[in-house]
CSV table of C-alpha atoms in Angstrom, one decimal:
chain,number,residue,atom,x,y,z
A,24,MET,CA,48.5,98.1,84.6
A,25,SER,CA,49.3,95.1,82.4
A,26,ASN,CA,50.5,91.8,83.8
A,27,PHE,CA,53.9,92.6,82.2
A,28,ASP,CA,54.1,95.9,84.0
A,29,GLU,CA,53.2,94.3,87.3
A,30,LYS,CA,55.9,91.7,86.9
A,31,THR,CA,58.5,94.3,86.0
A,32,VAL,CA,57.6,96.4,89.0
A,33,ASP,CA,57.8,93.4,91.3
A,34,ARG,CA,61.2,92.4,89.8
A,35,ILE,CA,62.5,95.9,90.4
A,36,LYS,CA,61.3,95.9,94.0
A,37,LYS,CA,63.0,92.5,94.6
A,38,LEU,CA,66.3,93.8,93.1
A,39,GLU,CA,66.1,96.9,95.2
A,40,ARG,CA,65.8,94.8,98.4
A,41,GLU,CA,68.7,92.6,97.3
A,42,VAL,CA,70.9,95.6,96.7
A,43,GLU,CA,70.1,97.0,100.1
A,44,ARG,CA,70.7,93.5,101.7
A,45,LEU,CA,74.1,93.3,100.1
A,46,ARG,CA,74.9,96.9,101.0
A,47,VAL,CA,74.2,96.2,104.7
A,48,LYS,CA,76.0,92.8,104.7
A,49,GLU,CA,79.2,94.0,103.0
A,50,SER,CA,79.5,97.6,104.2
A,51,PRO,CA,83.2,97.9,103.2
A,52,GLY,CA,85.1,100.3,105.2
A,53,ALA,CA,82.8,100.1,108.3
A,54,TRP,CA,84.9,99.4,111.4
A,55,THR,CA,83.7,97.1,114.2
A,56,SER,CA,85.0,97.3,117.7
A,57,TRP,CA,86.2,94.1,119.5
A,58,THR,CA,88.0,93.4,122.7
A,59,PRO,CA,91.0,91.0,122.3
A,60,THR,CA,91.9,88.7,125.2
A,61,VAL,CA,95.5,89.6,126.1
A,62,THR,CA,97.9,87.0,127.5
A,63,PHE,CA,101.6,87.1,128.2
A,64,ALA,CA,104.6,84.8,127.9
A,65,GLY,CA,108.4,84.9,128.2
A,66,GLY,CA,108.7,86.0,131.7
A,67,THR,CA,107.3,85.7,135.2
A,68,THR,CA,105.5,89.0,136.0
A,69,ASP,CA,102.6,90.5,134.0
A,70,PRO,CA,102.4,94.3,133.6
A,71,SER,CA,100.7,96.1,136.4
A,72,SER,CA,97.7,97.1,134.2
A,73,THR,CA,96.2,96.6,130.8
A,74,THR,CA,94.1,99.2,129.2
A,75,LYS,CA,92.6,99.0,125.7
A,76,GLN,CA,93.0,102.3,123.8
A,77,TYR,CA,91.2,100.8,120.7
A,78,ALA,CA,90.7,97.6,118.9
A,79,ARG,CA,88.8,97.5,115.6
A,80,TYR,CA,88.5,95.6,112.4
A,81,THR,CA,86.8,95.6,109.1
A,82,THR,CA,86.2,92.9,106.5
A,83,ILE,CA,86.2,93.2,102.7
A,84,GLY,CA,85.0,89.8,101.4
A,85,LYS,CA,87.2,87.3,103.4
A,86,ILE,CA,90.0,89.8,104.0
A,87,VAL,CA,90.3,91.0,107.6
A,88,ILE,CA,92.1,94.2,108.6
A,89,ALA,CA,92.5,94.4,112.4
A,90,THR,CA,94.3,97.0,114.4
A,91,ALA,CA,94.7,97.5,118.2
A,92,ASP,CA,96.5,99.7,120.7
A,93,TYR,CA,96.9,98.7,124.4
A,94,LEU,CA,98.5,100.7,127.2
A,95,PHE,CA,100.4,98.5,129.7
A,96,GLY,CA,101.5,99.6,133.2
A,97,THR,CA,105.0,99.1,134.7
A,98,GLY,CA,106.4,96.2,136.5
A,99,GLY,CA,106.2,93.4,133.9
A,100,ASP,CA,109.0,91.3,132.5
A,101,MET,CA,107.1,89.5,129.8
A,102,THR,CA,108.6,89.5,126.3
A,103,GLN,CA,105.6,88.2,124.3
A,104,TYR,CA,102.2,90.0,124.3
A,105,LYS,CA,99.4,87.9,122.7
A,106,PHE,CA,96.1,89.2,121.4
A,107,THR,CA,93.2,87.2,120.2
A,108,LEU,CA,91.9,88.2,116.7
A,109,PRO,CA,88.3,89.1,115.9
A,110,LEU,CA,88.0,86.3,113.3
A,111,THR,CA,89.8,83.0,112.9
A,112,PRO,CA,92.5,83.1,110.2
A,113,ALA,CA,92.2,80.6,107.3
A,114,GLN,CA,96.0,80.2,107.3
A,115,THR,CA,98.9,80.7,109.7
A,116,TYR,CA,100.2,83.6,107.8
A,117,GLY,CA,99.2,87.1,107.0
A,118,ALA,CA,100.8,90.6,107.1
A,119,VAL,CA,101.4,91.7,110.7
A,120,THR,CA,103.2,94.8,112.0
A,121,GLY,CA,103.8,95.5,115.7
A,122,TYR,CA,105.1,98.6,117.5
A,123,GLU,CA,105.9,99.1,121.2
A,124,SER,CA,107.0,101.9,123.5
A,125,LEU,CA,107.8,99.8,126.6
A,126,LYS,CA,111.5,100.4,126.3
A,127,THR,CA,111.9,103.5,124.2
A,128,ALA,CA,109.7,105.6,121.9
A,129,PHE,CA,108.1,104.2,118.8
A,130,THR,CA,111.2,104.1,116.5
A,131,GLU,CA,110.9,100.9,114.4
A,132,PRO,CA,108.6,97.9,114.1
A,133,THR,CA,109.0,95.0,116.4
A,134,LYS,CA,108.6,91.3,115.5
A,135,ALA,CA,105.0,90.3,115.3
A,136,SER,CA,103.4,87.0,114.0
A,137,LEU,CA,100.0,85.6,113.3
A,138,SER,CA,98.8,82.1,114.4
A,139,LYS,CA,95.8,80.2,113.1
A,140,THR,CA,95.8,78.1,116.3
A,141,GLY,CA,94.0,80.2,118.9
A,142,ALA,CA,93.6,83.0,116.4
A,143,LEU,CA,96.4,85.0,117.9
A,144,VAL,CA,98.8,87.9,117.1
A,145,THR,CA,102.0,87.7,119.1
A,146,VAL,CA,104.1,90.9,119.5
A,147,ASN,CA,107.6,90.3,120.8
A,148,VAL,CA,108.8,93.1,123.0
A,149,PRO,CA,111.9,93.8,125.1
A,150,VAL,CA,111.6,93.6,128.9
A,151,GLN,CA,109.8,96.9,129.7
A,152,ASP,CA,111.5,99.8,131.5
A,153,LYS,CA,108.3,101.9,131.7
A,154,ALA,CA,104.6,102.0,131.0
A,155,GLY,CA,103.9,102.1,127.3
A,156,HIS,CA,101.9,101.0,124.3
A,157,VAL,CA,101.9,97.8,122.3
A,158,MET,CA,100.1,98.3,118.9
A,159,PHE,CA,99.6,96.0,115.9
A,160,THR,CA,97.9,95.8,112.6
A,161,ALA,CA,97.1,92.5,110.9
A,162,VAL,CA,95.8,91.7,107.5
A,163,TYR,CA,94.7,88.2,106.8
A,164,GLU,CA,92.2,85.9,105.2
A,165,ALA,CA,89.3,84.7,107.4
A,166,ALA,CA,88.5,81.0,107.6
């Protein structure tokens, strides 16, 4: 094999390794599980229980898509449910949608917001009448 052929083969092998490295690093569409820390505000009594149904996120470049569903027990009077995000946002804005079933069935979105400070999603809910779910989806740029 000539010197040119050896260099060409070596270059192809290096390119193949780089392609594989990028494929593993980026892996668009692959979901990663995370466990948000949940805190409450706007009342005096926390719900009787907190159970994660799922919390997962994916990244595409610097864009993060995070979604979570938690089941909360009865007895709480909190009106703000706060969830930590998997990655710190670059800005204090992003697209966030929240739903809850603490008062009635899932009928319409509830107010939800994103905060760069503390990397939090806050879902505003009515004082709960029953056990139910709080869910959110956030799309934002990672810092």
